[in-house]
C-alpha positions as a Python dict, from the first residue, in 0.01 Angstrom:
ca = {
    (1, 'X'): (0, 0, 0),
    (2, 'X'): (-48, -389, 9),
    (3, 'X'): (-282, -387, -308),
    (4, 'X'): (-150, -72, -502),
    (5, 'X'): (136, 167, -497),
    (6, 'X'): (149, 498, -461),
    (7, 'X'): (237, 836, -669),
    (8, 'X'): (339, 1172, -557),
    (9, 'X'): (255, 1304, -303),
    (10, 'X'): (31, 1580, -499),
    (11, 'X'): (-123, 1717, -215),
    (12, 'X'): (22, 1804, 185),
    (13, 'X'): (-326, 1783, 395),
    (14, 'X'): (-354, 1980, 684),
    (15, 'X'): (-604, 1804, 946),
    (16, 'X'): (-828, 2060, 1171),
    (17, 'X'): (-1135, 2027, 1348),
    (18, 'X'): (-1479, 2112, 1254),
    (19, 'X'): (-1747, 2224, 1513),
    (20, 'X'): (-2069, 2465, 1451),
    (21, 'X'): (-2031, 2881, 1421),
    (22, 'X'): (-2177, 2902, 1774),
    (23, 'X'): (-2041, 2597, 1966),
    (24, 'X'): (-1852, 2673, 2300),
    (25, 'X'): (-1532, 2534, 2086),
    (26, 'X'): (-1565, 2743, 1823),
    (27, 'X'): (-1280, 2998, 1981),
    (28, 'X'): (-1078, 2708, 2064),
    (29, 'X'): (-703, 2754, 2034),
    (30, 'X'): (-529, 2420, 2082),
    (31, 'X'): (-647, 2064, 2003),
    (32, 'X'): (-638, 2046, 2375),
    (33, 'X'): (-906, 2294, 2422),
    (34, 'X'): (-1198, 2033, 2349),
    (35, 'X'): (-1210, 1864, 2746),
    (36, 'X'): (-1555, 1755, 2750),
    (37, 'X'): (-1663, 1774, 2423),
    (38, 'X'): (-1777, 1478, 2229),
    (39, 'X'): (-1613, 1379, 1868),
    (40, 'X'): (-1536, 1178, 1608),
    (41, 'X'): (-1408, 1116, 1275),
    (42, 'X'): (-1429, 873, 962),
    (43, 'X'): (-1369, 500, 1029),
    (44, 'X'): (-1043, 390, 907),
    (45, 'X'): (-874, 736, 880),
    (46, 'X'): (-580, 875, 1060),
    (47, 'X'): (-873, 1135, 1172),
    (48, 'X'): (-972, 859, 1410),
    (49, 'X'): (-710, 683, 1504),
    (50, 'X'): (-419, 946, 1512),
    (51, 'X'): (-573, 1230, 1582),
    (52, 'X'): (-869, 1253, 1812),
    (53, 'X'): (-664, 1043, 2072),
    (54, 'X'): (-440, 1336, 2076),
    (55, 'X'): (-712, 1561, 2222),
    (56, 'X'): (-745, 1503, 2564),
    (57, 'X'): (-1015, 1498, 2786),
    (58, 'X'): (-1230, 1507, 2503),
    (59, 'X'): (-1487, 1245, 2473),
    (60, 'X'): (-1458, 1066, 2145),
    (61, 'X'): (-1732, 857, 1982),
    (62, 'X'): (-1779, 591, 1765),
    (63, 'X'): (-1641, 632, 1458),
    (64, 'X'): (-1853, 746, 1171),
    (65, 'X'): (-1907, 560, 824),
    (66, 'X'): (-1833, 793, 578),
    (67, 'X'): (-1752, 1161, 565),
    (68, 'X'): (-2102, 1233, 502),
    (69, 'X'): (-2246, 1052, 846),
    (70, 'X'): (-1958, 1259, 972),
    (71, 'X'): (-2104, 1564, 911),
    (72, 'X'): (-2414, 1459, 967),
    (73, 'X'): (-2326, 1370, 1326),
    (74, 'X'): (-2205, 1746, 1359),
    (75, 'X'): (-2469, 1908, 1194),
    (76, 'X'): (-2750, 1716, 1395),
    (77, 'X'): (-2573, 1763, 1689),
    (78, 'X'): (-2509, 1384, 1801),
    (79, 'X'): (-2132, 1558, 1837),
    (80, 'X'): (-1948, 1873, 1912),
    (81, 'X'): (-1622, 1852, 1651),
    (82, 'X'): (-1487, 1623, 1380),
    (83, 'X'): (-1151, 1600, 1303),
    (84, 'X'): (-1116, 1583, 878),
    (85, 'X'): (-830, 1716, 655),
    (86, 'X'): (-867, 2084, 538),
    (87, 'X'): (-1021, 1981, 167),
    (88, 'X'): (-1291, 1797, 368),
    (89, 'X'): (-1348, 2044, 590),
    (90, 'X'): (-1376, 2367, 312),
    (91, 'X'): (-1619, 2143, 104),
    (92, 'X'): (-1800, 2105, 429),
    (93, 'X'): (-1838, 2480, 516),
    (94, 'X'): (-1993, 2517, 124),
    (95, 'X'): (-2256, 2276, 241),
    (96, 'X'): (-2324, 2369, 581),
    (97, 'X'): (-2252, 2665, 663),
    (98, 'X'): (-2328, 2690, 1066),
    (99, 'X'): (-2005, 2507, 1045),
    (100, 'X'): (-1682, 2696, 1138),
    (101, 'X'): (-1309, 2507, 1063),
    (102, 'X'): (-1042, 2548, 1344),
    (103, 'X'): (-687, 2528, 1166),
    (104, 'X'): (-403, 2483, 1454),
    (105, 'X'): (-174, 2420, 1201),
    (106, 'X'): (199, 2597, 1267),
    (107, 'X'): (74, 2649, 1635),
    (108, 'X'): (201, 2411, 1928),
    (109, 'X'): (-173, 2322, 1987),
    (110, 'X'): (-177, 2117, 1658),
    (111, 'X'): (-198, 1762, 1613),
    (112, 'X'): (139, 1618, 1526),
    (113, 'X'): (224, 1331, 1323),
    (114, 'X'): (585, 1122, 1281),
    (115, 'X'): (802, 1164, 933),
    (116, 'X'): (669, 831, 877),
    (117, 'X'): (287, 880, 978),
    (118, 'X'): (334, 1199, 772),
    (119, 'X'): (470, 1040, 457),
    (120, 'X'): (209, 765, 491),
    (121, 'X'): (-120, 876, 623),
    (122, 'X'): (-172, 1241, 546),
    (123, 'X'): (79, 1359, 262),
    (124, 'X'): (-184, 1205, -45),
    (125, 'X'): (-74, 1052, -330),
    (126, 'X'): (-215, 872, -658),
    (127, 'X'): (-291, 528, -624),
    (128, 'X'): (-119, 353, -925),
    (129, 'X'): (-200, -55, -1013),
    (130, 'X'): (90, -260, -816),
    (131, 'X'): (391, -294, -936),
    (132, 'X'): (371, -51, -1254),
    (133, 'X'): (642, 108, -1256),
    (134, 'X'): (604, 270, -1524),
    (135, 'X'): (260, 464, -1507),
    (136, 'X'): (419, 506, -1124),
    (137, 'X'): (740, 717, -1264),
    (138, 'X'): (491, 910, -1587),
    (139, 'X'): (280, 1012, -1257),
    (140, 'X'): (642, 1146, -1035),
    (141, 'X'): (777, 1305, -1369),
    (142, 'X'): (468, 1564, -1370),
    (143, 'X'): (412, 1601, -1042),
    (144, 'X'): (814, 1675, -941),
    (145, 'X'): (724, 1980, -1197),
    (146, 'X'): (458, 2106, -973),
    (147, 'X'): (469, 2325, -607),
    (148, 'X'): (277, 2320, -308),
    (149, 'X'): (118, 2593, -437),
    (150, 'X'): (-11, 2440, -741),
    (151, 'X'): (-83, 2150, -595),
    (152, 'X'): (-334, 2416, -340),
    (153, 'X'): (-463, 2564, -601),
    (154, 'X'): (-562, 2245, -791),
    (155, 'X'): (-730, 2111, -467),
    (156, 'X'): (-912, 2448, -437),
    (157, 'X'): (-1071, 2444, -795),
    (158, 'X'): (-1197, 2079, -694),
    (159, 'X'): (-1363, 2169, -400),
    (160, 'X'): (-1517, 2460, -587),
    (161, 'X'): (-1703, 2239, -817),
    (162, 'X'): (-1755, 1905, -596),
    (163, 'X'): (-2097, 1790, -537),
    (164, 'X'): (-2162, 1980, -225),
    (165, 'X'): (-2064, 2308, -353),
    (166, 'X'): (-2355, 2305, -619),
    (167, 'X'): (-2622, 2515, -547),
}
């Protein structure tokens, strides 16, 4: 927010964890229910330094490049669960599917944010040059138009056709 402003927010992310089909977590029911198990998440993302310090007991490890190393740490098994937002996560599943997403969301075993860490770190906006106010308010005019659900369904035909969903 130093080097650009922001638009919207066009999308409300939902953060869950990721762990294989047949992992011991897999049933978990509560961010709490990963004692033990070793994590992580992308570098420089409220994944890693929000959210996996919320899950105690677990045993989180250093964090990953990229989304893809991520994965890759999962899928290779180097870790048990990565914490990612839900659009991550469903493009993951397309790609790999051993992988199972846990969604705590609405449950008192999710991860929980502040109005402020919500508003800044996982509502997503549109990042708009600094200080142009006008492509800033074009951007809130249309999106002030749209819902939560259009915004979903939006998200949904981009994961559809991302790079990891081609076959």
């Amino acid at each position: 927010s130093e080097q650009v402003d922001f638009a919207g927010p066009y999308f409300y992310a939902t953060m869950v964890v990721l762990t294989k089909a047949d992992s011991p977590y897999a049933g978990a029911e509560s961010i709490l229910d990963f004692e033990g198990a070793a994590g992580t998440a992308q570098i420089s993302t409220i994944w890693y330094t929000e959210c996996l310090p919320q899950m105690t007991g677990a045993d989180v490890k250093s964090a990953s490049a990229d989304a893809p190393a991520m994965l890759m740490a999962l899928e290779t098994g180097v870790v048990d669960f990565v914490v990612t937002d839900l659009p991550t996560a469903q493009g993951a599943v397309i790609a790999y599917p051993d992988m199972k997403i846990l969604d705590f969301s609405g449950t008192d075993g999710d991860f929980q944010f502040s109005d402020q860490e919500r508003a800044e770190n996982v509502n997503i906006g549109i990042s708009v040059m600094k200080d142009n106010a006008f492509l800033k308010a074009a951007i809130d005019a249309v999106l002030e138009t749209m819902t939560v659900a259009d915004f979903n369904s939006l998200m949904e035909d981009a994961i559809s056709i991302q790079p990891l969903s081609a076959e």
